[in-house]
Short mmCIF file of C-alpha atoms in Angstrom, two decimals:
data_model
loop_
_atom_site.label_atom_id
_atom_site.label_comp_id
_atom_site.label_asym_id
_atom_site.label_seq_id
_atom_site.Cartn_x
_atom_site.Cartn_y
_atom_site.Cartn_z
CA MET A 1 -7.54 17.12 59.38
CA GLN A 2 -7.91 20.78 57.12
CA VAL A 3 -5.28 20.57 54.50
CA SER A 4 -4.30 24.02 53.31
CA ASP A 5 -3.76 26.40 51.29
CA THR A 6 -0.98 25.04 48.26
CA ARG A 7 1.55 28.19 48.14
CA ILE A 8 4.54 28.50 46.13
CA GLN A 9 7.77 30.92 47.15
CA GLY A 10 9.96 32.31 44.37
CA ALA A 11 8.79 30.01 41.29
CA ARG A 12 12.32 30.46 38.60
CA GLU A 13 11.14 27.72 36.56
CA HIS A 14 11.90 28.75 32.92
CA ASN A 15 10.24 32.59 32.26
CA LEU A 16 9.24 32.59 36.04
CA GLN A 17 10.89 35.70 37.45
CA ALA A 18 11.23 34.38 41.80
CA VAL A 19 6.67 34.54 41.76
CA ASP A 20 5.13 34.69 45.12
CA VAL A 21 1.92 32.92 44.82
CA VAL A 22 -1.27 30.91 47.04
CA LEU A 23 -3.71 28.08 45.62
CA PRO A 24 -6.73 28.07 46.65
CA ARG A 25 -7.65 25.05 48.41
CA ASN A 26 -11.04 23.10 46.44
CA GLN A 27 -10.87 25.78 44.45
CA LEU A 28 -11.27 25.55 40.46
CA ILE A 29 -8.13 27.52 38.83
CA CYS A 30 -7.11 29.01 36.26
CA LEU A 31 -3.89 30.38 34.42
CA THR A 32 -3.78 33.42 31.84
CA GLY A 33 -1.81 35.90 30.68
CA VAL A 34 -0.18 36.41 27.75
CA SER A 35 1.90 33.63 25.21
CA GLY A 36 5.47 33.39 27.64
CA SER A 37 4.12 34.77 31.00
CA GLY A 38 4.74 31.56 32.59
CA LYS A 39 1.23 29.48 33.12
CA SER A 40 2.59 26.15 31.42
CA SER A 41 5.88 26.73 34.17
CA LEU A 42 3.92 27.46 36.80
CA ALA A 43 1.11 24.71 36.66
CA PHE A 44 3.39 21.40 34.86
CA ASP A 45 7.13 22.72 35.98
CA THR A 46 6.84 23.38 39.31
CA LEU A 47 3.70 22.36 40.63
CA PHE A 48 3.25 18.68 38.45
CA ALA A 49 6.60 18.63 39.05
CA GLU A 50 7.60 19.14 42.30
CA GLY A 51 4.26 17.10 42.87
CA GLN A 52 5.23 13.15 41.35
CA ARG A 53 8.67 14.62 42.96
CA ARG A 54 7.25 13.73 46.10
CA TYR A 55 5.54 11.07 44.99
CA VAL A 56 7.92 8.94 43.70
CA GLU A 57 10.09 9.48 47.16
CA SER A 58 6.95 8.40 49.14
CA LEU A 59 7.29 5.37 47.17
CA SER A 60 9.74 1.87 48.49
CA SER A 61 13.41 2.27 47.67
CA PHE A 62 13.08 -0.58 45.53
CA ALA A 63 10.08 0.68 43.32
CA ARG A 64 12.32 4.10 42.60
CA HIS A 65 14.94 2.53 41.49
CA PHE A 66 13.23 1.27 38.30
CA ILE A 67 11.92 4.85 37.67
CA GLY A 68 14.63 6.87 38.21
CA GLN A 69 15.92 9.96 40.18
CA MET A 70 13.40 12.59 39.07
CA PRO A 71 14.97 17.03 39.30
CA LYS A 72 13.67 19.46 40.83
CA PRO A 73 12.16 22.35 40.35
CA ASP A 74 13.68 25.89 40.31
CA VAL A 75 11.78 27.05 43.20
CA ASP A 76 11.89 28.22 46.87
CA ALA A 77 10.01 26.42 48.45
CA ILE A 78 6.41 25.49 48.05
CA SER A 79 3.86 23.39 51.06
CA GLY A 80 0.87 22.50 51.02
CA LEU A 81 0.60 20.33 47.91
CA THR A 82 0.06 16.52 47.13
CA PRO A 83 -0.16 14.36 45.24
CA SER A 84 -1.12 15.51 41.32
CA ILE A 85 -1.96 14.08 38.01
CA SER A 86 -1.49 16.40 35.19
CA ILE A 87 -4.04 15.29 31.91
CA SER A 88 -3.13 16.76 28.88
CA GLN A 89 -5.70 17.19 25.75
CA LYS A 90 -4.84 16.58 23.05
CA THR A 91 -6.59 16.90 19.07
CA ALA A 92 -7.52 13.43 17.71
CA GLY A 93 -5.73 12.61 14.44
CA ARG A 94 -6.40 14.16 11.07
CA ASN A 95 -4.61 10.80 9.68
CA PRO A 96 -8.37 9.86 6.87
CA ARG A 97 -6.91 5.35 7.86
CA SER A 98 -6.64 6.49 10.72
CA THR A 99 -10.36 4.94 12.56
CA VAL A 100 -11.56 3.83 15.80
CA GLY A 101 -10.14 0.20 15.39
CA THR A 102 -6.55 1.25 14.29
CA ILE A 103 -5.93 3.75 17.61
CA THR A 104 -7.54 1.77 19.70
CA GLU A 105 -5.43 -1.79 18.17
CA ILE A 106 -8.44 -3.44 18.30
CA TYR A 107 -8.39 -3.48 13.77
CA ASP A 108 -5.23 -5.91 14.36
CA PHE A 109 -5.60 -7.81 16.46
CA LEU A 110 -9.81 -8.44 14.45
CA ARG A 111 -7.14 -8.77 11.57
CA VAL A 112 -5.47 -12.29 12.98
CA LEU A 113 -9.18 -13.52 14.16
CA TYR A 114 -9.99 -13.05 10.55
CA ALA A 115 -6.46 -14.48 8.51
CA ARG A 116 -6.52 -17.93 10.97
CA VAL A 117 -10.05 -18.89 11.53
CA GLY A 118 -12.12 -16.83 8.87
CA THR A 119 -14.21 -18.79 6.89
CA GLY A 120 -13.46 -18.15 3.09
CA TYR A 121 -15.66 -17.77 0.74
CA CYS A 122 -15.46 -16.98 -3.52
CA PRO A 123 -16.22 -13.05 -4.48
CA GLU A 124 -17.88 -14.11 -7.71
CA CYS A 125 -20.24 -17.05 -7.32
CA SER A 126 -19.93 -16.95 -2.92
CA LYS A 127 -18.97 -20.81 -2.34
CA PRO A 128 -16.92 -21.74 0.08
CA ILE A 129 -13.13 -21.75 -1.02
CA THR A 130 -11.62 -24.85 -1.20
CA ALA A 131 -8.40 -26.65 -1.97
CA GLN A 132 -7.71 -26.95 -5.86
CA THR A 133 -6.03 -30.24 -6.59
CA ARG A 134 -3.10 -31.32 -9.38
CA GLU A 135 -4.93 -31.91 -11.93
CA GLN A 136 -7.68 -29.39 -11.78
CA ILE A 137 -4.98 -26.58 -11.42
CA ILE A 138 -2.74 -28.33 -14.62
CA SER A 139 -6.16 -28.80 -16.79
CA ASN A 140 -7.56 -24.89 -16.39
CA ILE A 141 -2.50 -24.04 -17.31
CA MET A 142 -3.94 -26.37 -20.55
CA GLN A 143 -6.77 -24.00 -22.09
CA LEU A 144 -4.83 -21.63 -22.52
CA GLU A 145 -4.45 -21.00 -26.30
CA ARG A 146 -2.35 -23.66 -28.23
CA GLY A 147 1.17 -21.14 -29.56
CA THR A 148 0.55 -19.39 -26.22
CA ALA A 149 3.55 -18.72 -24.60
CA PHE A 150 4.15 -18.78 -20.35
CA SER A 151 6.63 -18.59 -17.74
CA VAL A 152 5.35 -20.99 -14.67
CA LEU A 153 6.74 -18.55 -11.11
CA ALA A 154 6.15 -19.63 -7.72
CA PRO A 155 6.08 -16.35 -4.92
CA VAL A 156 8.79 -16.84 -2.77
CA ILE A 157 8.52 -13.40 -0.86
CA ARG A 158 5.13 -11.74 -0.83
CA GLY A 159 5.77 -7.92 -0.18
CA GLN A 160 8.03 -7.81 2.52
CA LYS A 161 11.42 -5.50 3.41
CA GLY A 162 14.53 -6.78 2.76
CA GLU A 163 17.93 -7.14 0.27
CA TYR A 164 17.42 -10.92 0.10
CA ARG A 165 20.91 -11.01 -1.35
CA ASP A 166 21.21 -15.20 0.84
CA LEU A 167 17.48 -15.91 -1.08
CA PHE A 168 19.55 -15.92 -4.36
CA ASP A 169 22.87 -17.36 -3.31
CA ASP A 170 20.92 -20.34 -2.22
CA LEU A 171 18.11 -20.66 -4.80
CA VAL A 172 21.30 -20.80 -7.26
CA LYS A 173 23.06 -23.09 -5.07
CA GLN A 174 19.08 -25.11 -6.20
CA GLY A 175 19.94 -24.88 -9.88
CA TYR A 176 17.33 -21.31 -10.76
CA ILE A 177 18.62 -18.52 -13.03
CA ARG A 178 16.06 -16.18 -13.03
CA VAL A 179 13.57 -14.41 -10.88
CA ARG A 180 11.33 -11.75 -11.41
CA ILE A 181 11.15 -9.19 -8.76
CA ASP A 182 8.83 -6.63 -8.58
CA GLY A 183 7.41 -7.27 -11.85
CA GLN A 184 11.12 -8.04 -13.32
CA ILE A 185 12.72 -10.26 -14.56
CA HIS A 186 16.06 -10.56 -13.16
CA GLU A 187 18.99 -13.56 -14.05
CA LEU A 188 19.62 -14.56 -10.24
CA THR A 189 23.96 -14.84 -11.70
CA LYS A 190 23.54 -11.19 -11.85
CA PRO A 191 20.93 -9.66 -9.38
CA PRO A 192 19.65 -6.26 -8.39
CA ALA A 193 20.26 -4.69 -5.48
CA LEU A 194 17.49 -3.55 -3.40
CA ASN A 195 16.41 -1.47 -0.48
CA ARG A 196 16.28 -3.08 2.07
CA ARG A 197 13.58 -0.56 3.50
CA LEU A 198 11.02 -1.29 0.70
CA ARG A 199 8.41 -4.18 -0.08
CA HIS A 200 9.38 -6.66 -3.05
CA HIS A 201 7.72 -9.79 -4.05
CA ILE A 202 10.17 -12.04 -5.15
CA GLU A 203 8.87 -14.63 -7.27
CA VAL A 204 11.16 -16.97 -8.88
CA VAL A 205 10.52 -18.84 -13.10
CA ILE A 206 10.43 -22.46 -12.98
CA ASP A 207 9.73 -23.14 -16.10
CA ARG A 208 8.75 -20.77 -19.47
CA LEU A 209 6.28 -23.38 -21.91
CA LYS A 210 4.23 -23.29 -24.89
CA ALA A 211 0.81 -24.01 -24.42
CA THR A 212 0.04 -26.90 -26.72
CA ASP A 213 -0.30 -30.41 -26.60
CA ALA A 214 2.89 -32.23 -26.12
CA VAL A 215 3.45 -29.78 -22.69
CA ARG A 216 1.64 -31.56 -20.23
CA PRO A 217 4.48 -34.19 -18.60
CA ARG A 218 7.72 -30.77 -18.67
CA LEU A 219 3.99 -28.98 -17.62
CA SER A 220 3.19 -31.64 -14.31
CA GLU A 221 6.86 -31.08 -13.38
CA ALA A 222 6.84 -27.65 -13.33
CA VAL A 223 3.44 -27.21 -11.45
CA ASP A 224 4.98 -29.55 -8.81
CA LEU A 225 8.15 -27.97 -8.53
CA ALA A 226 6.19 -24.54 -8.51
CA LEU A 227 3.94 -25.43 -5.17
CA ARG A 228 6.75 -27.21 -3.13
CA LEU A 229 8.56 -24.08 -3.50
CA GLY A 230 6.13 -21.74 -3.55
CA GLU A 231 4.00 -23.38 -0.24
CA GLY A 232 1.03 -24.42 -2.16
CA ASP A 233 0.74 -21.45 -4.92
CA LEU A 234 1.62 -20.64 -7.81
CA ILE A 235 1.65 -17.59 -10.87
CA ILE A 236 1.34 -18.27 -14.54
CA SER A 237 2.56 -15.23 -15.69
CA VAL A 238 1.25 -15.30 -20.49
CA GLY A 239 4.27 -14.02 -22.34
CA ASP A 240 8.67 -14.17 -21.32
CA GLY A 241 7.55 -13.54 -17.28
CA GLY A 242 7.64 -9.74 -16.23
CA LYS A 243 3.37 -8.32 -15.93
CA SER A 244 2.15 -6.61 -18.79
CA PRO A 245 -1.08 -4.92 -18.58
CA ASN A 246 -2.67 -6.88 -20.29
CA HIS A 247 -1.43 -9.98 -19.84
CA PRO A 248 -2.15 -10.25 -15.70
CA ASP A 249 -1.17 -13.25 -13.30
CA LYS A 250 -3.09 -15.92 -12.55
CA VAL A 251 -2.99 -17.11 -9.63
CA TYR A 252 -3.58 -20.31 -8.68
CA SER A 253 -3.59 -22.64 -5.12
CA SER A 254 -3.50 -25.97 -3.97
CA ASP A 255 -4.48 -24.37 -0.55
CA TYR A 256 -6.98 -21.77 -0.66
CA ALA A 257 -9.00 -21.97 -4.79
CA CYS A 258 -12.95 -21.57 -5.61
CA THR A 259 -13.49 -25.11 -7.99
CA HIS A 260 -16.15 -23.77 -9.17
CA CYS A 261 -15.59 -20.17 -10.60
CA ASN A 262 -11.64 -21.80 -10.97
CA LEU A 263 -10.35 -18.73 -9.66
CA SER A 264 -7.57 -19.54 -7.29
CA PHE A 265 -7.07 -17.23 -4.05
CA PRO A 266 -3.27 -16.34 -1.93
CA ALA A 267 -2.94 -17.51 1.00
CA PRO A 268 -5.53 -15.49 3.97
CA THR A 269 -2.84 -13.45 6.00
CA PRO A 270 -3.10 -10.18 8.41
CA GLN A 271 -1.72 -7.82 5.37
CA LEU A 272 -3.97 -9.20 3.53
CA PHE A 273 -7.27 -7.65 5.75
CA SER A 274 -5.30 -3.71 5.61
CA PHE A 275 -6.57 -1.61 4.24
CA ASN A 276 -3.24 0.65 4.30
CA SER A 277 -0.75 -2.87 2.88
CA PRO A 278 -0.22 -2.81 -0.78
CA GLN A 279 -1.79 -6.97 -0.10
CA GLY A 280 -5.24 -5.24 1.29
CA MET A 281 -6.32 -1.98 -0.15
CA CYS A 282 -8.82 -1.74 -2.29
CA THR A 283 -7.03 -1.32 -5.89
CA GLY A 284 -10.09 1.77 -6.35
CA CYS A 285 -9.62 3.67 -3.83
CA ASP A 286 -6.26 2.83 -1.93
CA GLY A 287 -7.84 1.77 0.83
CA LEU A 288 -9.92 5.46 1.85
CA GLY A 289 -13.03 3.73 0.95
CA GLN A 290 -13.91 7.32 -0.45
CA MET A 291 -12.83 9.11 -3.81
CA PHE A 292 -12.21 12.87 -4.72
CA SER A 293 -13.76 11.63 -8.92
CA PHE A 294 -16.64 12.56 -11.29
CA ASP A 295 -20.18 12.68 -8.44
CA PRO A 296 -23.08 10.95 -10.77
CA ALA A 297 -25.49 13.47 -8.99
CA LEU A 298 -23.99 16.51 -10.04
CA MET A 299 -23.90 14.86 -13.70
CA VAL A 300 -27.15 14.45 -14.30
CA PRO A 301 -29.05 17.19 -13.20
CA ASN A 302 -31.91 15.87 -13.91
CA PRO A 303 -32.79 12.87 -14.25
CA ALA A 304 -36.76 12.88 -15.81
CA LYS A 305 -34.31 13.34 -19.55
CA SER A 306 -32.89 9.81 -20.83
CA PHE A 307 -29.01 9.35 -22.28
CA GLN A 308 -30.44 10.07 -25.97
CA GLU A 309 -32.23 13.22 -24.38
CA GLY A 310 -29.00 14.25 -22.29
CA CYS A 311 -29.40 13.79 -19.50
CA PHE A 312 -25.22 13.27 -19.37
CA GLU A 313 -24.63 17.88 -18.14
CA ILE A 314 -21.42 17.06 -19.22
CA LEU A 315 -21.00 15.73 -22.08
CA GLY A 316 -23.81 17.33 -24.06
CA ASN A 317 -27.18 15.72 -26.23
CA TRP A 318 -27.10 13.15 -28.10
CA LYS A 319 -26.38 15.71 -32.27
CA LYS A 320 -23.18 17.33 -30.31
CA LEU A 321 -21.60 13.99 -29.63
CA GLY A 322 -21.20 13.37 -33.12
CA ARG A 323 -20.72 9.94 -35.26
CA TRP A 324 -18.19 7.97 -32.97
CA LYS A 325 -19.07 7.95 -29.96
CA ARG A 326 -22.87 7.79 -30.56
CA HIS A 327 -21.43 4.64 -32.57
CA ILE A 328 -19.68 3.64 -29.60
CA TYR A 329 -22.90 3.82 -27.05
CA LYS A 330 -25.40 2.74 -29.73
CA GLY A 331 -23.20 -0.54 -29.46
CA VAL A 332 -23.18 -1.06 -25.85
CA SER A 333 -26.39 -1.15 -25.76
CA ASP A 334 -26.76 -3.69 -28.24
CA THR A 335 -24.80 -5.74 -26.65
CA VAL A 336 -25.73 -5.90 -23.57
CA GLY A 337 -28.78 -5.53 -24.19
CA ARG A 338 -28.83 -8.68 -25.73
CA GLU A 339 -26.87 -10.01 -23.17
CA ARG A 340 -28.61 -9.19 -20.76
CA ASP A 341 -32.56 -9.66 -22.02
CA TRP A 342 -32.96 -5.68 -22.51
CA GLU A 343 -35.44 -4.25 -24.62
CA PRO A 344 -34.17 -2.31 -27.25
CA ASP A 345 -32.26 0.65 -25.94
CA TYR A 346 -32.77 0.43 -23.62
CA LEU A 347 -30.47 1.91 -21.96
CA LEU A 348 -30.56 4.88 -24.05
CA SER A 349 -33.96 5.50 -24.52
CA THR A 350 -34.36 5.29 -20.50
CA PRO A 351 -34.80 8.52 -18.01
CA TRP A 352 -32.23 8.02 -15.85
CA GLN A 353 -34.75 7.41 -12.80
CA ASP A 354 -36.55 4.73 -14.87
CA LEU A 355 -33.08 3.05 -14.90
CA THR A 356 -31.96 0.07 -12.64
CA GLN A 357 -28.73 0.66 -10.89
CA GLN A 358 -27.46 -2.41 -12.98
CA ALA A 359 -28.10 -0.52 -16.38
CA ARG A 360 -26.83 2.67 -14.60
CA ASP A 361 -23.03 1.26 -13.56
CA VAL A 362 -22.74 0.14 -16.92
CA LEU A 363 -22.71 4.17 -18.09
CA LEU A 364 -21.03 5.07 -15.17
CA TRP A 365 -17.98 2.64 -14.83
CA GLY A 366 -18.49 1.07 -17.53
CA THR A 367 -18.35 -2.77 -19.01
CA GLY A 368 -15.07 -4.18 -17.63
CA THR A 369 -13.61 -7.14 -19.70
CA MET A 370 -17.24 -7.77 -20.97
CA HIS A 371 -16.49 -7.46 -25.61
CA ILE A 372 -18.45 -5.03 -27.18
CA THR A 373 -19.57 -5.21 -30.69
CA TYR A 374 -19.67 -1.93 -32.81
CA THR A 375 -20.66 -1.15 -35.83
CA TRP A 376 -19.43 1.99 -38.12
CA ARG A 377 -21.23 3.14 -40.98
CA GLY A 378 -19.30 6.12 -41.66
CA GLY A 379 -17.86 4.00 -45.08
CA HIS A 380 -19.27 3.04 -48.53
CA SER A 381 -20.01 -0.34 -46.09
CA PRO A 382 -20.56 -0.93 -42.51
CA MET A 383 -17.91 -2.32 -40.59
CA LYS A 384 -18.18 -3.95 -37.30
CA TYR A 385 -15.68 -4.28 -34.68
CA GLY A 386 -14.85 -5.53 -31.77
CA GLY A 387 -13.88 -4.04 -27.72
CA GLN A 388 -14.67 -2.68 -24.91
CA PHE A 389 -15.96 0.08 -23.07
CA GLU A 390 -14.72 1.93 -20.35
CA GLY A 391 -17.27 4.66 -19.18
CA ILE A 392 -18.00 7.03 -18.65
CA ILE A 393 -16.65 8.49 -15.38
CA PRO A 394 -12.86 7.05 -16.33
CA GLU A 395 -12.86 8.57 -19.31
CA LEU A 396 -13.22 11.54 -17.49
CA LYS A 397 -10.68 10.94 -15.16
CA THR A 398 -8.53 10.17 -17.68
CA LYS A 399 -9.78 13.82 -19.92
CA TYR A 400 -9.41 15.68 -16.25
CA GLY A 401 -5.62 14.17 -15.62
CA SER A 402 -3.36 14.52 -18.99
CA SER A 403 -5.07 18.51 -19.18
CA LYS A 404 -2.87 21.14 -18.68
CA SER A 405 -5.91 23.74 -19.78
CA ARG A 406 -6.42 25.64 -16.70
CA ILE A 407 -10.74 26.28 -17.26
CA GLN A 408 -11.07 22.74 -19.27
CA MET A 409 -10.22 20.82 -15.53
CA ARG A 410 -12.81 23.53 -13.34
CA ARG A 411 -15.49 22.86 -16.11
CA LEU A 412 -14.59 19.06 -15.33
CA GLU A 413 -14.92 19.91 -10.88
CA ARG A 414 -18.18 20.78 -11.57
CA TYR A 415 -19.12 17.71 -11.38
CA MET A 416 -16.58 16.15 -8.32
CA ASN A 417 -16.97 15.17 -5.68
CA THR A 418 -15.81 13.14 -2.69
CA ILE A 419 -17.62 9.83 -3.75
CA LEU A 420 -18.67 6.24 -1.86
CA CYS A 421 -15.92 3.69 -3.75
CA PRO A 422 -17.62 1.91 -6.30
CA GLU A 423 -15.07 -1.09 -5.99
CA CYS A 424 -15.76 -2.00 -2.70
CA PHE A 425 -18.42 0.65 -1.84
CA GLY A 426 -16.56 1.53 1.17
CA GLN A 427 -15.72 -1.08 2.72
CA ARG A 428 -11.28 -0.64 1.66
CA LEU A 429 -10.53 -3.92 1.16
CA VAL A 430 -10.45 -6.06 -2.04
CA PRO A 431 -12.47 -9.06 -3.33
CA GLN A 432 -11.08 -11.99 -1.07
CA ALA A 433 -10.66 -9.82 2.20
CA ARG A 434 -14.96 -8.29 2.04
CA ASN A 435 -15.94 -12.30 1.93
CA MET A 436 -13.76 -13.94 4.27
CA LEU A 437 -16.80 -14.21 7.32
CA ILE A 438 -17.07 -15.33 11.02
CA GLU A 439 -19.92 -17.09 13.41
CA SER A 440 -21.75 -15.45 15.80
CA SER A 441 -23.66 -17.52 17.66
CA HIS A 442 -25.40 -14.65 20.34
CA PRO A 443 -29.29 -14.63 19.59
CA GLN A 444 -28.79 -11.26 18.59
CA PHE A 445 -27.43 -12.32 14.92
CA ALA A 446 -29.55 -15.01 14.67
CA GLU A 447 -30.90 -14.45 11.52
CA ASP A 448 -27.58 -13.66 10.42
CA PRO A 449 -24.28 -15.19 12.36
CA GLN A 450 -21.85 -14.95 9.86
CA GLN A 451 -19.40 -11.30 9.67
CA SER A 452 -17.31 -10.53 7.51
CA LEU A 453 -14.51 -7.98 9.35
CA PRO A 454 -16.08 -5.20 7.59
CA ALA A 455 -19.17 -5.53 9.13
CA VAL A 456 -17.67 -6.05 12.24
CA CYS A 457 -16.10 -2.79 11.60
CA LYS A 458 -20.05 -1.22 11.10
CA LEU A 459 -20.95 -2.26 14.17
CA SER A 460 -21.48 -0.73 17.49
CA VAL A 461 -19.18 -1.11 19.31
CA LYS A 462 -21.84 -1.78 21.77
CA ASP A 463 -23.19 -4.54 19.77
CA ALA A 464 -19.42 -6.00 18.71
CA VAL A 465 -19.30 -6.87 22.49
CA SER A 466 -22.69 -8.95 21.85
CA PHE A 467 -21.18 -10.70 18.98
CA PHE A 468 -18.10 -12.28 20.05
CA SER A 469 -19.40 -12.87 23.25
CA GLU A 470 -20.16 -16.62 21.77
CA MET A 471 -17.98 -17.91 19.06
CA GLN A 472 -18.31 -21.13 18.50
CA PHE A 473 -14.56 -22.62 17.01
CA ASP A 474 -13.90 -26.76 16.48
CA SER A 475 -11.09 -27.13 19.25
CA ASN A 476 -7.81 -26.14 16.53
CA SER A 477 -9.77 -22.94 15.97
CA ALA A 478 -10.85 -22.46 19.26
CA LEU A 479 -7.10 -23.22 20.71
CA ILE A 480 -5.57 -20.06 17.51
CA ALA A 481 -8.70 -17.95 19.00
CA GLU A 482 -8.35 -17.60 21.83
CA GLU A 483 -5.66 -15.00 22.26
CA PRO A 484 -6.69 -12.32 19.91
CA LEU A 485 -10.12 -12.39 21.23
CA LYS A 486 -9.14 -12.24 24.82
CA GLU A 487 -7.10 -9.39 23.98
CA ILE A 488 -10.54 -7.49 21.61
CA ARG A 489 -12.87 -8.61 24.31
CA ASN A 490 -11.07 -6.60 26.99
CA ARG A 491 -10.53 -3.40 24.32
CA LEU A 492 -13.89 -3.48 23.72
CA GLY A 493 -15.18 -3.54 27.05
CA PHE A 494 -12.03 -0.99 28.08
CA LEU A 495 -14.20 1.30 25.51
CA VAL A 496 -17.39 0.32 26.92
CA ASN A 497 -16.88 1.22 30.33
CA VAL A 498 -15.43 4.60 29.69
CA GLY A 499 -18.59 5.27 27.47
CA LEU A 500 -18.03 4.96 24.10
CA GLU A 501 -20.50 2.15 23.10
CA TYR A 502 -21.88 4.00 20.64
CA LEU A 503 -18.50 4.71 18.12
CA THR A 504 -18.29 2.22 15.75
CA LEU A 505 -14.84 0.97 14.48
CA ASP A 506 -14.66 2.05 10.97
CA ARG A 507 -14.91 5.87 13.17
CA THR A 508 -12.44 7.75 11.18
CA ALA A 509 -9.92 9.54 13.36
CA PRO A 510 -10.86 13.19 11.69
CA THR A 511 -14.80 13.28 12.35
CA LEU A 512 -14.19 12.40 16.24
#
């Protein structure tokens, strides 16, 4: 049976003025015209709308009850029309935080899977994270310098939205006096009004103590109470309890800690694996994996030169640095050289291209918390003092951020570029999340069966299907992983079926 052409008579939708047109069957038809001439009104609001309406009318009354009545377009007659579909074209998102994994929601199920059945390893020593006993926690706290004032806190709210007025009332009834909200200490009798749309961190102040030999019984009682109220976690804050950049909090956990390094970690949650959450995003790049910063390749145009020969064009040669700067770099070279058994002046006299990456990072990004001994010879006798070295790039970033001179900013921008984050190396997540592993029993991954979440996201969709096709868990973990694995496999299978098996889950949306 031959189907006749589609005939439209008296189309008056929007800008259409009683248009009559015949559309031939089995032809590719392109509608052209100036803006506002009625192209979309004819294609979508007339042809597609009438085709959909007729299709819905062909369904049973029971089905139409759920779909609802569809309006008839303003047209006299349409003949030769069959059920129609409309394919809407839209550009990919431009948000650099969106990836193939987040767009398809595969990443959401991966976060749940890793949080619930992943095996944690210490970021420092790579040993499995195990439970930390109560005695180990107390012994570690007792190592504080004698006379140090500290507070024992129990975390009760971690990055959740709400006003928590009922919580404050309950804590008052339980006899607690103080609470730390978003880093500030408040009296529970006069708690601040919290914005219910913002995420808050709330910790109850269990006790305020001073490190002495006689404090152990009272500390033991405070630790027991904090672990019970904090569901296995407690926080030690040096000082009056408020957050201080000079004395960062130390977290202890009876469930999740590295007994070898005496480091405790919060219990893993899906938010810990989200690079869009403050709990999971890398603090160096805010979860982007990249950052606009000073590029070593631009800063060192001639890697055949050493630091003393002026390999850093932005700093100049050794003489231009001045006596004060020279004694700082000399102190770093001597202290780190002794620590790592380097040859004398290895850091300063070796050509940049011959330095190890570890040595380069010392100059570029600093020495962290390492104590550096500096020797100043500007007075009558040498003077030694200690301190830390923040590195060339952090120092230049501070200078760039505080500069009000447009000329100076443009000069510094010559050496800046979008670079890989030096803290997470593009993996976007905090160290704890990067060291949670899941094991696959597929033969393709026999050499390296355990993979982290960032490593899985770097796999192609085809390889990810293989990774999740064969997994072994104990009976309890298998029950927990059943639903997330089902969703992950289904969505990966869909991407393969539509021919997108070559994509990686960490590919950002702007590149699609």
